Every structure is written in structure tokens, then in C-alpha cells.
Amino acid sequence: MARRALTTTAAVFATTAALLLTACGDGDDKPSGDIEGADTAASPSNSASASTPSGVKRPEVTLPSSFRLTFKNWTSSDPDEQAVLNDGKEQLRAGYAAIIENKPDGGNALAFYDTEAGLSQDREWLKSYTDKNVTVIGELPVFDPQATLFAKKTKAQLRYCTDESKAQTKHRKTGETVGNPQGTDPQVAYVVTMQKSEQGVWQTVSTNSTRGGCS
């Protein structure tokens, strides 16, 4: 169920879900069931917070109460780092919203927060759910964020961890729910490569994950 990365070239990774749905995984987890965790409950998303640039209108991302993505200590005293955290958070929310809405193409919100390469990779992640006709339910905490900027603040790396203990996938037709297999480490570490668009939006270029990498 975790969001995993799929290696496409020596330098590019495609994101996918790690929980069981590690379908496009970069290595650790192989698809076994389908799971994911992820966003703060269902009301109109905690989309771009006040600290995000006001010049660009961000899309509104909404998640149902059946799937809760929580972001712990998702703040920084540095406004540039906070901008990376804000857009990285909304990109993750947009991805799970697309899974829940059964949109294998990602929809407009994910396209907004992804580069062309990032969207291509994320579509592989989404299909690991939509092709199996499953959605995600439960709770997915996202914690220990760390944003690092470089290349004159035009590129960034965002690291964070997730805990899939309370997240599951649910078959849309049968209602069957699946979680990670017993003995699977529920924590997954992510490294997200991002770049700043001409409009000032931090877009995801690639995502890599390591199950058990949070300890």
C-alpha cells in the first residue's frame, strides 16, 4: 500500500504505493495486496496553506472521510522550505484523491503538482490500484519531513516517512479489504525530487521509497 518508486532509467524513479501495492516499486516491496494510506480526511483539502505563494491558484483537493492522510510537524521556519513542504503535501493528497476517484490519468490536480516525467511515473502508481479495481481506506500518517533546496533554490529534495499500519485497500466491487502481510515493516521512507516551475509551484519529478528506511 505504500507509495513506491519504479525505476525507469538510471536516474529516474516512478512512484507507486508502498503498502502492499508496491506495484511500481523501487525494490523493497513487491505488490502483494493493495494498500495505501494517506490524507487527512475528507473535507476540502488542507490545500495550499497560507505560506504558499499567493500568485498561483492551486487546485482544491478533497479526500473522503474513509481515507485519512495526516501530516505531523509539516512545518518549517524557513519560508522556502515551507513552500516545498506545502506543494509536496498537496501532490501526495492529489495522488490519493485520484486513486479514490478511480482516475488512472491522475486528474488535473496531480498534473498541476507533477512535471511531465513525474506524472508519467505517478500514472504507473495509480494504475497499480485502478487496474485492480481497488481504492484506499484507513489512515496514513506522514511524518518526519525534511526539505532541502539547491541549484539557487530552483530544485529541492523532500524526505518523509509514512506508517501504513492503519491503511488498507478495498475492492470496489466485493468490498474485500487487504492490509500489509504480517511481519511487513509498516514504515516507508520516501525521497522526492522536485523542481520549481516558472509559476513558482514546486512540482514532483520523481519519487523513491525504502520500506523500513525510517528507523
XYZ file of C-alpha atoms in Angstrom:
215
model
C 0.000 0.000 0.000
C 2.892 2.188 0.233
C 3.780 4.568 -2.440
C 6.739 3.107 -4.227
C 9.135 4.166 -6.858
C 9.580 2.463 -10.162
C 12.974 2.604 -11.780
C 12.674 3.831 -15.326
C 16.219 4.915 -16.013
C 19.391 5.021 -14.017
C 18.362 8.381 -12.671
C 14.590 8.414 -12.739
C 12.189 6.606 -10.438
C 8.472 6.220 -10.787
C 6.292 6.487 -7.742
C 3.930 3.828 -6.594
C 2.227 2.831 -3.481
C 4.108 1.017 -0.861
C 1.635 -0.574 1.426
C 1.048 -3.750 -0.403
C 0.608 -2.100 -3.591
C 4.148 -1.654 -4.236
C 3.481 -2.266 -7.823
C 5.982 0.007 -9.380
C 8.335 -0.342 -6.547
C 11.931 0.522 -6.469
C 12.826 -2.536 -4.717
C 11.771 -3.360 -1.290
C 8.189 -4.230 -1.593
C 6.509 -6.163 -4.245
C 2.848 -5.940 -4.845
C 1.164 -8.290 -2.568
C -2.085 -6.853 -1.637
C -3.188 -3.413 -2.148
C -2.904 -0.804 0.369
C -2.221 2.766 0.893
C -2.589 5.272 3.379
C -2.999 8.741 3.044
C -4.619 12.033 3.556
C -6.433 13.986 6.001
C -9.944 13.070 5.939
C -12.459 14.147 3.582
C -13.251 17.713 3.645
C -11.950 20.044 1.046
C -8.327 19.525 1.444
C -5.985 21.358 3.568
C -4.751 22.525 0.277
C -2.027 25.005 -0.087
C -1.644 26.731 3.184
C -1.202 30.379 3.767
C 2.529 30.147 3.374
C 2.320 29.044 -0.232
C 2.781 31.685 -2.938
C -0.435 33.601 -3.449
C 0.190 34.404 -7.108
C -0.856 30.976 -8.399
C -4.274 29.433 -7.817
C -3.765 25.908 -6.517
C -6.377 23.239 -7.261
C -8.595 22.144 -4.412
C -8.003 18.543 -3.390
C -10.707 16.742 -1.437
C -10.422 13.370 0.275
C -13.275 11.317 1.750
C -13.541 10.601 5.457
C -12.879 6.939 4.682
C -9.250 7.774 3.998
C -7.290 9.978 6.355
C -3.899 11.451 5.461
C -2.322 13.171 8.428
C 0.802 15.323 8.287
C 2.706 15.638 11.545
C 5.030 18.617 12.116
C 4.751 19.551 8.459
C 6.205 22.984 9.081
C 9.492 24.862 8.726
C 10.623 28.268 9.956
C 12.193 28.806 6.528
C 9.570 30.096 4.028
C 11.329 28.476 1.061
C 11.351 25.096 2.761
C 7.728 25.581 3.784
C 6.764 26.159 0.151
C 8.355 22.812 -0.749
C 6.512 21.102 2.112
C 3.195 22.641 1.104
C 3.340 21.606 -2.541
C 4.784 18.198 -1.692
C 1.903 17.605 0.674
C -0.720 18.599 -1.870
C 0.904 16.455 -4.546
C 0.601 13.417 -2.288
C -3.001 14.265 -1.471
C -3.784 14.709 -5.168
C -2.359 11.266 -5.911
C -4.512 9.524 -3.338
C -7.542 11.518 -4.427
C -7.013 10.194 -7.966
C -6.896 6.615 -6.650
C -10.085 7.095 -4.664
C -11.815 8.751 -7.621
C -10.591 5.943 -9.890
C -8.711 8.263 -12.231
C -5.728 6.405 -13.717
C -4.655 9.539 -15.594
C -4.279 11.415 -12.303
C -6.725 14.235 -12.988
C -5.992 17.958 -13.122
C -4.708 18.326 -9.567
C -1.951 15.737 -9.900
C -0.963 17.162 -13.280
C -0.632 20.555 -11.588
C 1.813 19.237 -8.977
C 3.804 16.942 -11.281
C 6.265 17.583 -14.072
C 5.628 15.648 -17.279
C 8.069 12.952 -16.166
C 6.608 12.884 -12.672
C 3.062 12.469 -13.982
C 4.092 9.618 -16.265
C 5.612 7.814 -13.304
C 2.700 8.539 -10.999
C 0.256 7.135 -13.538
C 2.007 3.792 -13.154
C 1.442 4.059 -9.414
C -2.229 4.924 -9.891
C -2.764 2.029 -12.280
C -1.455 -0.382 -9.659
C -4.742 0.414 -7.913
C -7.184 1.215 -10.669
C -6.221 -1.862 -12.701
C -7.119 -3.992 -9.672
C -10.333 -2.042 -9.078
C -9.335 -1.121 -5.530
C -9.402 2.079 -3.537
C -7.692 3.024 -0.269
C -9.195 3.344 3.201
C -7.984 3.916 6.739
C -5.333 6.293 7.998
C -1.865 7.111 6.691
C 0.346 9.307 8.896
C 3.039 11.218 7.025
C 5.818 12.433 9.292
C 9.469 13.491 9.757
C 9.540 15.836 6.733
C 12.816 17.372 5.624
C 13.082 19.796 2.721
C 16.437 20.697 1.172
C 16.825 23.307 -1.566
C 19.694 23.616 -4.018
C 20.573 24.916 -7.513
C 19.774 28.502 -6.479
C 16.506 27.341 -4.913
C 15.115 26.023 -8.195
C 15.367 22.358 -7.197
C 14.632 20.544 -3.970
C 14.593 17.198 -2.265
C 11.777 16.306 0.100
C 12.148 13.399 2.505
C 9.418 11.984 4.713
C 8.108 8.762 6.237
C 4.712 7.074 6.254
C 3.204 4.474 8.572
C 0.862 2.039 6.834
C -0.250 0.243 9.986
C -3.820 1.515 9.713
C -4.150 1.759 5.925
C -5.753 -0.791 3.617
C -7.020 -1.262 0.098
C -10.659 -2.063 -0.556
C -12.043 -3.769 -3.649
C -14.684 -1.552 -5.206
C -16.946 -4.446 -6.186
C -16.517 -7.101 -3.500
C -15.694 -4.832 -0.580
C -12.731 -7.044 0.367
C -10.084 -5.184 2.363
C -6.370 -6.003 2.356
C -3.534 -4.735 4.525
C 0.183 -5.412 4.602
C 1.158 -9.036 5.226
C 2.056 -9.947 8.792
C 5.693 -9.220 9.513
C 5.933 -6.420 6.935
C 7.541 -3.235 8.232
C 4.714 -0.646 8.056
C 7.040 2.349 7.838
C 8.274 3.539 4.462
C 10.833 6.281 3.813
C 10.437 8.488 0.734
C 12.789 10.742 -1.182
C 11.040 13.083 -3.611
C 12.924 15.110 -6.225
C 11.206 18.402 -7.044
C 11.739 21.429 -9.237
C 10.213 24.880 -9.203
C 8.046 25.800 -12.177
C 8.036 29.190 -13.864
C 4.840 29.917 -11.919
C 6.573 29.169 -8.612
C 4.970 25.769 -7.992
C 7.153 23.002 -6.591
C 6.457 20.048 -8.865
C 7.432 16.424 -8.324
C 9.935 14.996 -10.789
C 10.456 11.550 -9.248
C 9.887 9.566 -6.059
C 11.909 6.788 -4.478
C 10.934 4.705 -1.444
C 12.531 2.308 1.006
C 10.420 0.115 3.274
C 11.900 0.062 6.748
C 14.058 3.073 5.937
C 12.628 5.251 8.683
C 14.368 3.624 11.624
